[in-house]
XYZ file of C-alpha atoms in Angstrom:
616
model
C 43.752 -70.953 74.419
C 43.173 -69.503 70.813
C 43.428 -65.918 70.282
C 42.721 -64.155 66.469
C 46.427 -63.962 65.855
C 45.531 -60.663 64.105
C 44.701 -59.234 67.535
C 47.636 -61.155 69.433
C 49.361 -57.821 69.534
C 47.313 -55.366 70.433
C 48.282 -51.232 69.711
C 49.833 -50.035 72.537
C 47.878 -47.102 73.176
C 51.088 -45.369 75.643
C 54.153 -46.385 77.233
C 56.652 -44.932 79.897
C 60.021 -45.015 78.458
C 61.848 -45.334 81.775
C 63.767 -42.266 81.256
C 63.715 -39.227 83.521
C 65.174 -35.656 83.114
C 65.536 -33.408 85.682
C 62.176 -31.127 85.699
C 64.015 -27.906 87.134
C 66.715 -27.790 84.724
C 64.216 -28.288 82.029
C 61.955 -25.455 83.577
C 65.437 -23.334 83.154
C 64.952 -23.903 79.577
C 61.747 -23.281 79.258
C 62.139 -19.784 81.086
C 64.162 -18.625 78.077
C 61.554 -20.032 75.523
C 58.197 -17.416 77.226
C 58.302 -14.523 74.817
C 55.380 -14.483 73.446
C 55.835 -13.187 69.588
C 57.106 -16.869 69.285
C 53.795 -18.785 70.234
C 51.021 -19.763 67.750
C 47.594 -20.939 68.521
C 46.865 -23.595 67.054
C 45.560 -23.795 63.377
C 42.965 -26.714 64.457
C 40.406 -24.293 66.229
C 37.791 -26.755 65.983
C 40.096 -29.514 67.973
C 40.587 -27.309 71.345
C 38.446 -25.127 74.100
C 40.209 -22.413 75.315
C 43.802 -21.149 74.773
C 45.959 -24.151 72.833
C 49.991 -22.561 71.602
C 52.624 -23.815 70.231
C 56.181 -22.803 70.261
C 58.434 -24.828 67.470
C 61.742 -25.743 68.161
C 62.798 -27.776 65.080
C 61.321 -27.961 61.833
C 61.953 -29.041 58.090
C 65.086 -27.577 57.012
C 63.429 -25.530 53.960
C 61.063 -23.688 56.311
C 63.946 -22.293 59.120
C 63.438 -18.667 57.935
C 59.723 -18.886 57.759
C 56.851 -18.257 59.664
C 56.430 -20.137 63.018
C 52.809 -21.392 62.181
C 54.883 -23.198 59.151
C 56.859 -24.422 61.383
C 55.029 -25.760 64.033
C 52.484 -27.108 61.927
C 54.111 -28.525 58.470
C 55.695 -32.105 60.129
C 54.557 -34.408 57.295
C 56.814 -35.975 54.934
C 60.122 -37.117 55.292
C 62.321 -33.701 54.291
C 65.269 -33.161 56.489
C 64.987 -31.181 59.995
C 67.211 -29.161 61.576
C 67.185 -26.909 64.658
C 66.088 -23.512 65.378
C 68.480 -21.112 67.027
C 65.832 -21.451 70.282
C 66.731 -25.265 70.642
C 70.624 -24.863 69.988
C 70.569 -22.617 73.073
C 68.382 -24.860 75.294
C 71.322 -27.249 77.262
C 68.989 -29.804 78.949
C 66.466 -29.749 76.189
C 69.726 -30.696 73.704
C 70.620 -33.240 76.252
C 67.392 -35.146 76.396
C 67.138 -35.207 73.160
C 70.397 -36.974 72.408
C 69.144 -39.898 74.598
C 66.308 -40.937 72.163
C 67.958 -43.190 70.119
C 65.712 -42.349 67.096
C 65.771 -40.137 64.025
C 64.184 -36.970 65.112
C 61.617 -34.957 62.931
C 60.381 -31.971 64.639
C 60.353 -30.595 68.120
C 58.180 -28.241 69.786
C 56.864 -27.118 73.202
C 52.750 -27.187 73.183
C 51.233 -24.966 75.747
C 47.161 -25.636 77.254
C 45.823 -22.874 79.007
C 44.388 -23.444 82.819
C 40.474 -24.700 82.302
C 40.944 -25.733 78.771
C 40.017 -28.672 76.400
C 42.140 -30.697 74.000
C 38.962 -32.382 72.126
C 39.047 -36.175 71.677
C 40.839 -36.089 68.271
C 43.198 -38.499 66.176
C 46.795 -37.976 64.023
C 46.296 -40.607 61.560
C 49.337 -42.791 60.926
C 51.433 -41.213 63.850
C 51.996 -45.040 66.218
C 54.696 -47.145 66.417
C 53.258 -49.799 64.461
C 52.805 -47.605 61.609
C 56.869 -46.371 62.134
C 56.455 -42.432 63.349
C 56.222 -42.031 67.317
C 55.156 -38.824 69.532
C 56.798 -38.219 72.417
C 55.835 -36.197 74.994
C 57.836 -34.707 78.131
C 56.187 -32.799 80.491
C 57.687 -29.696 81.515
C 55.121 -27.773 83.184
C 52.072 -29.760 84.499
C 50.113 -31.174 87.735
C 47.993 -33.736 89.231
C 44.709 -31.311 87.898
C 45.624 -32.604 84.164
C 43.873 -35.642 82.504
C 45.776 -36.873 79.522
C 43.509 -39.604 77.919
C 44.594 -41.666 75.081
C 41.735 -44.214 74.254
C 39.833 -43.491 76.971
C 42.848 -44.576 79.327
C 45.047 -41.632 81.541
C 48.099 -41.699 81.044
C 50.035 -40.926 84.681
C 52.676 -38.711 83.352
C 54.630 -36.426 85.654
C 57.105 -33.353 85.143
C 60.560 -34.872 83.699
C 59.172 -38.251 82.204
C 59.691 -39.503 78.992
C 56.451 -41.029 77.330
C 55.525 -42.495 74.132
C 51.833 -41.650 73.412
C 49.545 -43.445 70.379
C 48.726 -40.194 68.548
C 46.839 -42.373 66.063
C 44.136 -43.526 68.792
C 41.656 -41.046 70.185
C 43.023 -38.651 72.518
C 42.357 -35.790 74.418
C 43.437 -33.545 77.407
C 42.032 -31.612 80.274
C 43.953 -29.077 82.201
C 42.019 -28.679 85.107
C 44.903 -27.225 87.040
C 45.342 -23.467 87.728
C 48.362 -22.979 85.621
C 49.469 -23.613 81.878
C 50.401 -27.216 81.012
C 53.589 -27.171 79.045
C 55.330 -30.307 76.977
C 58.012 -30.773 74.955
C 56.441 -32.885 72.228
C 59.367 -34.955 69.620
C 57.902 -36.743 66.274
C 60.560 -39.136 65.383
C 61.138 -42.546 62.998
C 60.513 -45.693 65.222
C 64.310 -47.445 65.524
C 64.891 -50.614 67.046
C 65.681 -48.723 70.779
C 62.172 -47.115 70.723
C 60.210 -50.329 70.313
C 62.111 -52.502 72.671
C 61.590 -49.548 75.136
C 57.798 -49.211 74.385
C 57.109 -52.841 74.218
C 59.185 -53.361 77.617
C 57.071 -50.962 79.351
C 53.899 -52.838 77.968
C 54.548 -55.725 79.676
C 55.369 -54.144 82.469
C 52.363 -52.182 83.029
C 50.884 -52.055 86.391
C 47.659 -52.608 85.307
C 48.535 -56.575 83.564
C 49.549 -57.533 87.060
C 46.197 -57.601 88.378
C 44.405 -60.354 86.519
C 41.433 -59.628 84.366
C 38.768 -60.868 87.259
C 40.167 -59.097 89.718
C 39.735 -56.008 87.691
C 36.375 -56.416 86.885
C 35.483 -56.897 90.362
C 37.341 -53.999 91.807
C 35.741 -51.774 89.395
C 32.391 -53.200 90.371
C 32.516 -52.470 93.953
C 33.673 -49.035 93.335
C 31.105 -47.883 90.946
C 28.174 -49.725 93.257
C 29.265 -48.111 95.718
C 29.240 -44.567 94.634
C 27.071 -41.629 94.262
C 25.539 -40.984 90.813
C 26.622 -37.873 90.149
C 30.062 -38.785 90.558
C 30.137 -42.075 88.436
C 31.725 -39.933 85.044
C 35.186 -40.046 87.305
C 34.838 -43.545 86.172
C 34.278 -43.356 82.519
C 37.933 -43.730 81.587
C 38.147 -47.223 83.997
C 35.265 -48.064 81.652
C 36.388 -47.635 78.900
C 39.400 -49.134 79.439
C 37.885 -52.611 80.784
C 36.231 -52.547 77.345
C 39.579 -52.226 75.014
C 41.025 -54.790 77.452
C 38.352 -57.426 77.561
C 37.946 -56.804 74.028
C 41.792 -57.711 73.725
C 41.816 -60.506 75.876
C 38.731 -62.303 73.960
C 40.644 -61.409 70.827
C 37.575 -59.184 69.321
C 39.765 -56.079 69.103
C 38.108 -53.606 66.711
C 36.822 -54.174 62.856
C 39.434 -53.806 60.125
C 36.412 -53.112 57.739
C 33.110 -51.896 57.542
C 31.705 -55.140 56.742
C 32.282 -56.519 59.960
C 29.593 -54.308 61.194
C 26.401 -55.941 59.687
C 23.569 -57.118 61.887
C 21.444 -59.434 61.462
C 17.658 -58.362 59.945
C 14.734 -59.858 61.755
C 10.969 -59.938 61.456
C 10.337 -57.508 64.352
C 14.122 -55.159 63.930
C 17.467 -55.813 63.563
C 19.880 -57.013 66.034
C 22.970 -54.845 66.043
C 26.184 -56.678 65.396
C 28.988 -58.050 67.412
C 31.105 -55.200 67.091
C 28.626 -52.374 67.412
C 26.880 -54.465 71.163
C 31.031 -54.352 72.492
C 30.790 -49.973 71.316
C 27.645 -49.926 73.643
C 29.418 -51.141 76.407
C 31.880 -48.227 76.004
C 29.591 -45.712 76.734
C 30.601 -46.051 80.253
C 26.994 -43.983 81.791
C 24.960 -46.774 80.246
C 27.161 -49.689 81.493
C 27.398 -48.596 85.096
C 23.982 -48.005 85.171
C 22.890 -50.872 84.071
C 24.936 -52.914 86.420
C 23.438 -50.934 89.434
C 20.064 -51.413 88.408
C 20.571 -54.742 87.630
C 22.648 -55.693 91.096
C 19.197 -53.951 92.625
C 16.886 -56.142 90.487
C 18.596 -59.719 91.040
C 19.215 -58.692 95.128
C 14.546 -57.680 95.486
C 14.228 -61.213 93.759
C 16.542 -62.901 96.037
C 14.906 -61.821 99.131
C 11.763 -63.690 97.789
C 13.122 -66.508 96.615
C 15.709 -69.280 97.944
C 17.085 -69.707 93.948
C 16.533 -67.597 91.150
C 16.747 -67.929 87.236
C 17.566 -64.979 84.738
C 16.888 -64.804 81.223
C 18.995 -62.495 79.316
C 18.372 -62.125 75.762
C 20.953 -60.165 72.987
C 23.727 -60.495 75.475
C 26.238 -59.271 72.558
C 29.827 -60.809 72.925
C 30.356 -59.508 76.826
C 27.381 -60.360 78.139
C 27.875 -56.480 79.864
C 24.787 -56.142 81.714
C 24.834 -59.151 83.942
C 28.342 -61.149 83.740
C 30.508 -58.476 85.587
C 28.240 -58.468 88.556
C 27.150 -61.982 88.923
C 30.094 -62.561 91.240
C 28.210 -60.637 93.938
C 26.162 -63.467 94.376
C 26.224 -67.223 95.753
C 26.529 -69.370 92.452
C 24.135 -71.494 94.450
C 21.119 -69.449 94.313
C 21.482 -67.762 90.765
C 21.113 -70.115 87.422
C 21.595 -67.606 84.286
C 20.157 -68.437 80.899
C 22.374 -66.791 77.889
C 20.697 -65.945 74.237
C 22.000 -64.126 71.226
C 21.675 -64.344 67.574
C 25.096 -64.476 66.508
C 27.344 -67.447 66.885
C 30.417 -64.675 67.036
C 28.969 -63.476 69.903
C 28.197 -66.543 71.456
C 32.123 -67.295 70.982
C 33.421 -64.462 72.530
C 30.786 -64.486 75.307
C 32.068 -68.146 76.645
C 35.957 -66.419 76.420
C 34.617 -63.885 79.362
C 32.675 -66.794 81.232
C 35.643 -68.458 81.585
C 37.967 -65.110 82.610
C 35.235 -64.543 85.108
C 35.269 -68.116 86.293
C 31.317 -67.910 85.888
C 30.688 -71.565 84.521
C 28.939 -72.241 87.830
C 26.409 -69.974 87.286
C 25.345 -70.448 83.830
C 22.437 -73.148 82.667
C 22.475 -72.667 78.876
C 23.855 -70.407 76.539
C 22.071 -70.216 73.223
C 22.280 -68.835 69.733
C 18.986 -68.043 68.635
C 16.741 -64.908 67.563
C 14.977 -64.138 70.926
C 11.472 -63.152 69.391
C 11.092 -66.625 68.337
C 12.887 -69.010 71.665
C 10.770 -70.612 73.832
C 11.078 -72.787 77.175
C 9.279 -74.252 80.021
C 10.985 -72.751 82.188
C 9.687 -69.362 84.728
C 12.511 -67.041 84.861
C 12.105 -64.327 87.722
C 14.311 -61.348 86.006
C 14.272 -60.808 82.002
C 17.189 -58.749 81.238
C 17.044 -57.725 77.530
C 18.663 -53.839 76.554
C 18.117 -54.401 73.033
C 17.245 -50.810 71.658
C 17.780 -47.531 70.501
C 16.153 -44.285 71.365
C 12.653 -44.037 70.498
C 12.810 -47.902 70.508
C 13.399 -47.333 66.880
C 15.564 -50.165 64.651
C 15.881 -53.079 67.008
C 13.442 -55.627 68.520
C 13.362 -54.488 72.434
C 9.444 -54.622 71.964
C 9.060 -57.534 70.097
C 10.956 -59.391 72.544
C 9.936 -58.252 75.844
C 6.383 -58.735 73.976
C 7.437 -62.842 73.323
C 8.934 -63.108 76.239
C 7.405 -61.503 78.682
C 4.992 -64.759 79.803
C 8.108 -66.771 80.918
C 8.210 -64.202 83.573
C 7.232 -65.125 87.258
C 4.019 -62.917 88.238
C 6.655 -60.755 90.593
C 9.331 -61.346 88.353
C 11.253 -58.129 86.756
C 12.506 -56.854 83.980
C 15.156 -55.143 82.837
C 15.242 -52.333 81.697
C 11.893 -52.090 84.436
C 10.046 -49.297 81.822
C 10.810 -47.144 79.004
C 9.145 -43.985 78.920
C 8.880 -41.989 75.403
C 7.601 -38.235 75.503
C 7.435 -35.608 73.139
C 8.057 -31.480 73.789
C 7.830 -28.436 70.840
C 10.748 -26.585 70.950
C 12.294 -23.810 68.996
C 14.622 -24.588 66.000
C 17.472 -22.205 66.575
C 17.469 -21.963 70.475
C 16.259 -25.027 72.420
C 16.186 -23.166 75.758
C 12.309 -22.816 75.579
C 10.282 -26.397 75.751
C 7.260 -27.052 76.091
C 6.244 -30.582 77.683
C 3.587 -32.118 75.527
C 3.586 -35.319 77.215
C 4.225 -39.088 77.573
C 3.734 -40.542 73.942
C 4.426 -43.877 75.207
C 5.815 -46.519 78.046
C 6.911 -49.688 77.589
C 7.237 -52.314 80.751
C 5.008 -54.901 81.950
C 1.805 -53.525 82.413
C 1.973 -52.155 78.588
C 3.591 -55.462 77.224
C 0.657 -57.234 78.650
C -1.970 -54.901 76.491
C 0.033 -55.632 73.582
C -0.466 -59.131 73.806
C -4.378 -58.554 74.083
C -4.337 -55.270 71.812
C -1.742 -55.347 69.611
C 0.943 -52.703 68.890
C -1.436 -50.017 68.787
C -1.323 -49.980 72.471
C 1.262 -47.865 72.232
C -0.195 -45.387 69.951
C -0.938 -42.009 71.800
C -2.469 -38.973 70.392
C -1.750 -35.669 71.860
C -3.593 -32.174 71.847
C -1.468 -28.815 70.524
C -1.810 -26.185 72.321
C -3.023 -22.390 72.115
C 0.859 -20.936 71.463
C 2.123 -24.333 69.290
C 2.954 -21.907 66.277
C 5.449 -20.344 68.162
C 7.557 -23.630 68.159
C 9.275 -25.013 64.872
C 10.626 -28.005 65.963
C 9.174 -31.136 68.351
C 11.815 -33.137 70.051
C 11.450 -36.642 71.158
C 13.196 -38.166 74.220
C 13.668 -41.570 76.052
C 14.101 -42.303 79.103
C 15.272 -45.807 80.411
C 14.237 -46.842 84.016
C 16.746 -49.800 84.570
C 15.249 -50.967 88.150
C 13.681 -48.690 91.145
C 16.095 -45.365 91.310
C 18.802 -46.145 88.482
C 17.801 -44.586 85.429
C 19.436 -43.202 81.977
C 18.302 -39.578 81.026
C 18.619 -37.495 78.118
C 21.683 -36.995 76.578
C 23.361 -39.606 79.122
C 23.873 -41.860 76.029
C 22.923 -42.576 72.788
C 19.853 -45.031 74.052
C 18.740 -40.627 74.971
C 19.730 -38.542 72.632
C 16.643 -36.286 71.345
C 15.266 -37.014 68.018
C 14.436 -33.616 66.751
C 12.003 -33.197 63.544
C 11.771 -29.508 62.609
C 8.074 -28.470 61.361
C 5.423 -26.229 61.625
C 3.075 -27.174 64.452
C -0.366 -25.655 64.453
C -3.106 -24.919 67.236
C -6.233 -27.146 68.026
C -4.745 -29.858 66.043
C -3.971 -33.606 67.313
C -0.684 -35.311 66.868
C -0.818 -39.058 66.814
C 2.104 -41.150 67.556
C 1.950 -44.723 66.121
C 4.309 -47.158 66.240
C 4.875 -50.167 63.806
C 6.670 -53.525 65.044
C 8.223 -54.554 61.720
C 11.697 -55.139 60.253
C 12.281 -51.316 61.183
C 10.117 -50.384 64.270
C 9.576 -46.803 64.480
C 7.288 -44.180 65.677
C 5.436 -42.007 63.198
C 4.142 -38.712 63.699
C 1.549 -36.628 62.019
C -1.087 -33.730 62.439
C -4.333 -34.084 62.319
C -7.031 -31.515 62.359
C -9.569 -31.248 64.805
C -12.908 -29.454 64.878
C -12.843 -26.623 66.957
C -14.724 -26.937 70.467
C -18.115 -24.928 69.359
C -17.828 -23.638 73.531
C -14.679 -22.192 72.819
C -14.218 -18.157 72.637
C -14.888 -16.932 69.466
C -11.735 -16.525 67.463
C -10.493 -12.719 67.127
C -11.098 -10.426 64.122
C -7.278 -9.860 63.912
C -6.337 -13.591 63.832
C -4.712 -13.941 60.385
C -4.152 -17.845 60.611
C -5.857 -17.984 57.463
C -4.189 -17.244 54.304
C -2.582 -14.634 56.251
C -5.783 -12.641 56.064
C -7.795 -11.132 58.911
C -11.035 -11.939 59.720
C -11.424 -15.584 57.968
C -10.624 -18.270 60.333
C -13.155 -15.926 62.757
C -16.008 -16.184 59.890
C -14.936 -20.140 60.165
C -15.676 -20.004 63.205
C -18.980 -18.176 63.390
C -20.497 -20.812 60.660
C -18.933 -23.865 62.461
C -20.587 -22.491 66.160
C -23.998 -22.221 64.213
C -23.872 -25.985 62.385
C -23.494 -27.615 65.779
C -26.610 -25.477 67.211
C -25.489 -22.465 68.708
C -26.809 -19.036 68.643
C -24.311 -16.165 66.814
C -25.389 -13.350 66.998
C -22.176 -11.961 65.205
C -23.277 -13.569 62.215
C -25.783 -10.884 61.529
C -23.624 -7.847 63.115
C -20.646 -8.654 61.133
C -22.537 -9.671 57.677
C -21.280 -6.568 55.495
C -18.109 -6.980 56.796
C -17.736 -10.813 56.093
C -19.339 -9.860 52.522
C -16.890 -7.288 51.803
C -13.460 -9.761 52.886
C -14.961 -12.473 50.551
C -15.777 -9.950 47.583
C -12.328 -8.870 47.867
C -10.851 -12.587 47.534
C -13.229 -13.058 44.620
C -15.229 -15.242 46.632
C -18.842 -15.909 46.964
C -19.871 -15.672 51.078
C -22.972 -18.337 50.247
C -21.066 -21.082 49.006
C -18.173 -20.692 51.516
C -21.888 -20.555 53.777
C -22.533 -23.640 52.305
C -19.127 -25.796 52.307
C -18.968 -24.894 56.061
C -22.091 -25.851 57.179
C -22.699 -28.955 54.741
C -19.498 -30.377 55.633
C -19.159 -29.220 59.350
C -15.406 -28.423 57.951
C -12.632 -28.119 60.285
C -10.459 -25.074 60.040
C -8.025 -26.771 57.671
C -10.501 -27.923 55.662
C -11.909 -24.566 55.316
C -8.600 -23.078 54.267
C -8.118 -25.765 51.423
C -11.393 -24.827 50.383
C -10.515 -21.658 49.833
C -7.376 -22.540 47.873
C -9.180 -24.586 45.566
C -11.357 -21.830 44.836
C -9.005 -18.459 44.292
C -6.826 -21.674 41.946
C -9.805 -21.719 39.945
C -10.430 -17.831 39.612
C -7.209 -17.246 38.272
């Protein structure tokens, strides 16, 4: 089989180096090493939650009788190291580091607080296969601490000797009760460290399960759990991605420009590289395989063989080929499409990992919104968005597709829903709900074919207190099939749009959307007369030109051009006289513009601009 040689050899993203030391006689050590004075937070603030110290042990030879933040921090370069007087005097730490056979640079213990948060974070250039190495040693740890280096734990225990990828993202979580400690060694990679690296690599316990058998353990054990406890599985995730993006040889872009998409009438179809990033994001993918594994099962209980569409499959095919083993091959036929060939390529490298041949009909390359077939498919799979179904074609292809679907048949995601709350701009802690702005699924796929895209135009009402809010946020929600779901902030398909403005009372906003090369929503006020059964507006209102007593006189005229009796327009004449002499103003024609026009509030208040413009 042929595999990018460029990816043939993976990064190793950690290795044990099968060498232990004993963890008491390096906690003697450490004893010696707990006066504080000698401990620096670290200078990254930004990179850590919580208490993060350092305690250097051996630095560049030109700082030894400077301060220990210099120390523990400046480890660039290639200037000579030597010891400090701490690590001369520390037996078993000497001793363990006279059995890496490597040229070291500096050493120092790093201390993480109980509770606290290493933030995902990379050291560029510091990986064996750019020649400088960390390695770590744990001194003082426990089974509460999650050490993650590309989204992968690392199993280290007290005594062990690892090498650790500092140039991938990494991260770690003391969740224990006590301080973590390490002794962390940058050193020049030698001959000795790669063998020992590269030896542990192929020894790893996880290559001697194959791929399939993998994927299908870590099927059963995210099916099977509850969803508020599928993030313990994130890392698993995330690591069947780097793998099966490995074994298929797709690895990760050496440049930008290998993550273009493809432009299409109705949106743009994300690339290759950024379909095999959504699959990281570990909520969405385990999600979508339980909803999914619920959809295909209700259409299998109705029908002795079913056929799935599933169009944009990306290169892994994510949503559907992981699970299809759950099923009899004789009962499900599967029907592949995607725009890009690349795609296609890698997609036929996990059918055959899988062993999934049996199931598949016809795998395609071709832009979705424009495929047809005779065939009736009874589940549509197609997760081809982005929040606010902005960007990409999700609607123009459920739209297209949707009438190759089997009157009970399903689709997947089942409905999109799209609302809209105001919010304040500097604390979002008070919302309020505005409403639905739009759904997508069957039922409003079908009134797009008979009304067009404006079916999912919506226009909603602002309420009394909207001027207190300075921001409206947008959210998404994605109902894969009957309970499973993907709420806001569970992934970037619901992250909140937020659009910071100034939203004002007895005003519509109207949400349209527009199905072309860039779908999107827009947004914008419009005014609305004022309901002439309403209360009349207060003297003290100032929502006009910040001046008192003008949006009521609006008000007054507006009641009495659609028929109603004000009997405050007489009581508060010489009062209304004397606010528009004052502006400069004459009362008859603002009278006149109200009544001839039946003006709406904002109109009114343009009105008035125009005229004080021209009296200056």
């Amino acid at each position: 089989m042929f595999i990018n040689q460029r990816f043939a050899m993976p990064a190793i993203s950690y290795a044990f180096l099968g060498i232990k030391f004993n963890p008491t006689k390096l906690k003697q050590d450490l004893s010696k090493m707990l006066d504080e004075q000698f401990w620096v937070e670290h200078v990254n603030s930004n990179a850590h939650k919580g208490g993060w110290q350092v305690r250097p042990l051996r630095c560049k030879s030109q700082l030894i009788y400077t301060s220990p933040i210099l120390q523990a921090f400046s480890i660039e370069g290639t200037e000579a190291y030597q010891n400090l007087p701490a690590l001369d005097s520390a037996v078993e730490f000497k001793s363990a580091l006279s059995q890496l056979k490597c040229k070291i640079k500096s050493v120092r213990l790093m201390r993480l607080d109980p509770g606290c948060h290493i933030k995902p974070h990379r050291d560029k250039g510091l990986s064996l296969e750019q020649g400088e190495a960390r390695i770590h040693i744990p001194i003082q740890t426990s089974e509460n601490l999650k050490f993650l280096v590309d989204g992968q734990i690392v199993p280290m225990s007290a005594g062990e000797c690892w090498y650790i990828n500092a140039d991938q993202i990494h991260e770690v979580q003391n969740l224990g009760s006590e301080s973590r400690i390490n002794l962390v060694i940058d050193c020049e990679v030698s001959d000795w460290l790669r063998d020992k690296v590269y030896k542990h690599s192929v020894e790893n316990i996880n290559e001697k399960l194959d791929f399939k058998t993998q994927t299908e353990q870590l099927i059963q054990k995210v099916l099977k759990v509850e969803r508020n406890r599928l993030y313990q599985y994130a890392s698993e995730i995330q690591s069947w991605v780097k793998q099966i993006s490995n074994l298929t040889g797709l690895g990760e872009p050496v440049e930008s420009g290998c993550d273009k998409g493809t432009l299409t009438k109705y949106g743009k179809a994300c690339s290759t590289i950024t379909a095999m990033r959504c699959a990281q994001e570990f909520m969405r993918t385990m999600q979508f395989w339980r909803g999914t594994y619920e959809a295909i099962n209700y259409q299998l209980q109705n029908h002795k063989t079913i056929n799935i569409l599933y169009a944009g499959t990306g290169p892994f095919g994510t949503i559907l080929l992981p699970i299809l083993h759950l099923f009899p091959d004789s009962r499900v036929r599967v029907h592949l499409l995607d725009i890009h060939q690349e795609s296609i390529s890698y997609l036929k490298k996990v059918i055959e990992y899988l062993n999934l041949g049996k199931f598949i009909e016809t795998i395609e390359c071709v832009d979705a919104t424009k495929w047809s077939s005779t065939l009736k498919f009874d589940v549509l799979i197609s997760e081809t968005m982005k929040a606010m179904l902005e960007q990409e074609p999700q609607v123009e292809i459920f739209t297209h597709l949707e009438p190759l679907l089997n009157h009970e048949g399903s689709l997947i995601p089942q409905e999109i829903v799209l609302s809209a709350s105001l919010t304040q701009s500097k604390n979002f802690s008070e919302n309020y709900y505005l409403g639905e702005i739009a759904t997508l699924n069957r039922e409003s796929v079908k009134r797009i074919q008979s009304e067009g895209v404006d079916a999912l135009s919506r226009r909603i009402r602002m309420p009394e207190t909207s001027e207190r809010f300075k921001a409206l946020e947008l959210n998404t929600v994605v109902k894969i099939f009957g309970k499973h779901s993907l709420d806001k902030n569970e992934c970037s398909l619901n992250l909140p749009k937020l659009h910071y403005l100034k939203a004002r009372a007895n005003t519509f906003m109207t949400f349209k959307y527009h199905k072309i090369a860039y779908p999107k929503f827009d947004f914008e006020y419009v005014a609305v007369q004022c309901d002439s059964e309403l209360p009349l507006i207060s003297r003290e209102d100032s929502k006009v030109m910040n001046t008192p007593g003008l949006a009521r006189y609006w008000h007054k005229q507006f009641k009495a051009c659609s028929g109603k009796t004000v009997k405050e327009l007489e009581t508060e004449f010489d009062e209304d006289r004397q606010l528009f002499e004052q502006l400069g103003i004459n009362i008859f024609s603002a009278l006149a513009f109200i009544q001839g026009n039946k003006a709406s509030l904002e109109e009114f208040e343009n009105w008035l601009d125009e005229q004080l413009a021209v009296n200056n």
